[in-house]
Amino acid sequence: MTKPTVNIVAPLGKTVDLELFFSDLSTLGQPFSDESVNFVDALSSALLTNSAYKMYPEMIALGFWLRRANIQRLKQQVLTDSIIRLPRGVVFHVAPSNVDTIFIYSLIISLLMGNKNVVRVSGKPSLQKDLIVQLINDLLLSPALTDTSANLLIITYSHDDVTSRYISEKADVRMLWGGDKTVGYFSALPIRPTSVDIKFANKYSMAIISAEHINYLSADELYLQARAFVNDSYSFGQMACSSPRAICWVGDTSSISIAKSKFWQVVKEILYGFEHELTESNYIDKLAYVFEHASKHRSKLNETSENSVLTIVDVALSEIVDSEFHCGSGLFLQAEVDKLTDLNKHLSRKIQTLTYLGFTFEALSDWIRSGIYGVDRIVPFGKSLDFDYVWDGVNLFDGVSRIVSIK
Amino acid sequence: MNNLDFFYNQPSPYSLSKEHKREAIELHLSRLDTHHYQNCKSYQNMTNSFRHGNWLSSNSLLMPVRLFKQQELKSVPQEDVFKVLTSSGTTSQVVSRIILDRGTASNQSKVLVKIMQHYLGLQRLPMLIIDHPSVVKDRTSFSARGAGILGLATFGRDHTYALDDDMTINIERVKSFSEKYSGQPVFIFGFTFMIWQYFFQELKAKNIHLNLSDAVLVHSGGWKKLIDVAVDNTVFKQVAYNTCEIKRVHNFYGMVEQVGSIFVECSHGYLHAPDYADIDIISAETMKVLPYGEKGLIAVSSVLPYSYPGHRLLTEDLGTIYGEDNCACGLKGKYFHVHGRVPKAEVRGCSDTHAVEQKL
Amino acid sequence: MSQDILVQCFVEALGVQAPVVVDSLKYNSIAQWDSVAHMTLIAMLEEKFDLMLDTDDIIDMSSVAKAKEILSKYGVHF
Ligand SMILES: [Zn+2]
């Protein structure tokens, strides 16, 4: 087999024999070892206290998730006395090129489980990625983190088959971020029969809103919910797979019509003061989308849309899912149903997150069992972007560990 | 039918003062609105959608130019289609397809004649084309580049191509042209980047000096590639003078969706709207018309497009209008500058899209 | 004692002066206490008081007074 050449981004200054990295499993750790927990803690503190990261909310969110209290909680949930959980071995993480922090979550989960990790990051320049890699490098200088340093390799390489194939054939787990294209590409490269893939396909997310509930909220409550909705949708320019891209209104026609106008009015007001990252180019994309959609499906721009920041298109229920062309950037396809079950047949495997407003836990858990093929998570407004170790329906701790039974 | 006699009958293509122009052009454009609404289903659906919204300042649809790449927009019956114009897809695989009937095609050339005669005079001048001859060989499927050259070739005679098929300059041919017409007015045409790269730069490299002091150089095609190498209009004109002694240089701006009603650079360096066309600057965020002096998206309208709904376009270019009817050159019409394309937004999102397609 | 630690957490997490940290100070009422700083604040409170807050309490912590009330539930005395 041809030997691949890779460029090591972290740990900095280290020369690594790839062959040895894969064959030497003596550094595999114990789940939630003191060292790994300390590393995560140091990472969290640096992210939360160093003012250099203040301007990147996603870095603060990462630091928040990695904080000691949360890691302790995860440990309690994951490590139970009744089962023996061990690392799987070497995990190959393929990071997406566009969201610069999400792969850190799965990397940390894998490190905490005691695995060795090879992370392929994109060579594309990204400030956030560079900041976090630099931070990891600084931390790894500590003599107290030698095991972590031995178990972590962040690399870039030109996208050639040789290297991808080489690592694929040696890894015990491949964590494939980056959507359909990346997953498809790597799926064609063989892995060992004992290895597993964790795949993150392109996903589409929506909001479901009870019209009656909206109409019953006080002005202050409505404001808070609308604010949460704006955060869910407009962070990352609505391009995160969990940001809602469509709204399904639930209720009778007259309450929906009142609820819609109340809700969008507040959203519009919030957006005047919201620091979104949309640019002229995004607005042109949206305009072209709206007209293209209208010409093909006779959809109508909603009268609430009065500038390019908030764009609402009334579509038929059958068109509420458009995972292929939806351009994000504050574009909402909107349809209505009498009751939640009317939506069932549209909820394919492509559907990831439903953010909801105005439904009880009981109503939602009954509904989701009523014959729905898709949907990975259902979260209240404001929670769409929160990372959870159960992602796209997969428990990532389970994915990177193996359970040994002794009878 | 699209009767343009009112415009043709004006003494020059820059005659109408703003009040007259507003009245005449709006009347004409609103007739085209109705025509396209009745005859192009896609246009009708789009208009219905956006009229329902509250979004654009005008009551008439501004068609994003990208739509011509995404679908075939046609407002005449299939049997009237006379030819299909495509944009040269150099950077992207997707090309615009513009459906022409005879009437629209003929109006396009007529209007182009009216405008170009203003700069070149009524006589057909000896013409040096800074391109290679095969770009116009296939007459059934025109690239915009080929169509542009053919359209302007009407204004010249003794057409001489400066380049060979491999894009190298043919010095002998160019020299004999300049000697033959020494001391006479000639017409030089080409695309901005090609003139710079394959003509001026080659002359400089070969240390050849031409005397084309009575030439009118007309060029178009965008500045993007030249801005990358730090060449702007001033530098371009300076080099035209230094290498060939050319004093009269006219850039022009035009959309492939509105061939004919082009915006030509005046003697004071501004692009001018002719009577047949108009320009507005739109804020992409509010979709409202911006006041003169502010930079924004260029929206262009033209009285020409009848066979396809391209009479009101929203471009992806940025520009600034400086005024109307009061340019120091004396021509009527709004005058403006183009600043180039809207910068591409950074691609975000959980799934890799364009990046992966290229790299994997 | 607890009061001093609490104030110190606010000062560091929000980047404000100690006199600003009064019971009536509300979330989102000053530019420094936004949703991003809120996360830093929570992490700091958890660390300094050595406790683990429930999600609901994190959301509920809408003022300095409310912070004290919530922390009291976890056995911190003011
Ligand atoms: Zn002028």
XYZ file of N, CA and C in Angstrom, chain A residues 50-51 91 135 138 157 194 203 219 233-234 260 280 299 312 384 386 404:
54
model
N -11.004 33.369 28.153
C -10.148 34.180 27.293
C -11.005 35.063 26.378
N -10.753 36.360 26.458
C -11.627 37.290 25.736
C -11.514 37.127 24.216
N -10.272 6.260 16.368
C -11.431 6.889 15.735
C -10.937 7.916 14.717
N -5.357 26.623 20.444
C -5.629 26.425 21.867
C -5.281 24.997 22.289
N -1.581 24.626 22.559
C -1.041 25.243 23.784
C -1.243 24.308 24.979
N -4.744 16.987 4.782
C -4.037 16.421 3.631
C -4.814 16.773 2.388
N -14.715 -5.343 11.341
C -15.039 -5.089 12.749
C -15.236 -3.610 13.035
N -29.361 17.079 6.566
C -30.631 17.024 7.295
C -31.377 18.338 7.158
N -47.659 39.229 25.907
C -46.716 39.885 25.010
C -45.274 39.555 25.390
N -32.790 30.201 14.357
C -32.815 30.258 12.899
C -31.687 31.086 12.303
N -31.312 32.153 12.973
C -30.414 33.102 12.320
C -28.948 32.962 12.724
N -50.158 33.643 13.253
C -49.111 33.978 12.292
C -48.779 35.452 12.348
N -25.428 40.657 1.015
C -26.140 40.898 -0.246
C -26.265 39.620 -1.071
N -46.165 29.065 -5.358
C -46.150 29.478 -3.958
C -46.243 30.998 -3.909
N -40.709 34.902 4.072
C -41.649 33.829 4.373
C -42.394 33.481 3.097
N -32.491 24.607 19.441
C -32.180 23.872 18.213
C -30.684 23.668 18.045
N -28.336 23.569 20.456
C -27.618 22.941 21.564
C -27.101 21.579 21.143
N -18.480 -4.652 27.200
C -18.043 -6.034 27.419
C -18.948 -6.660 28.473
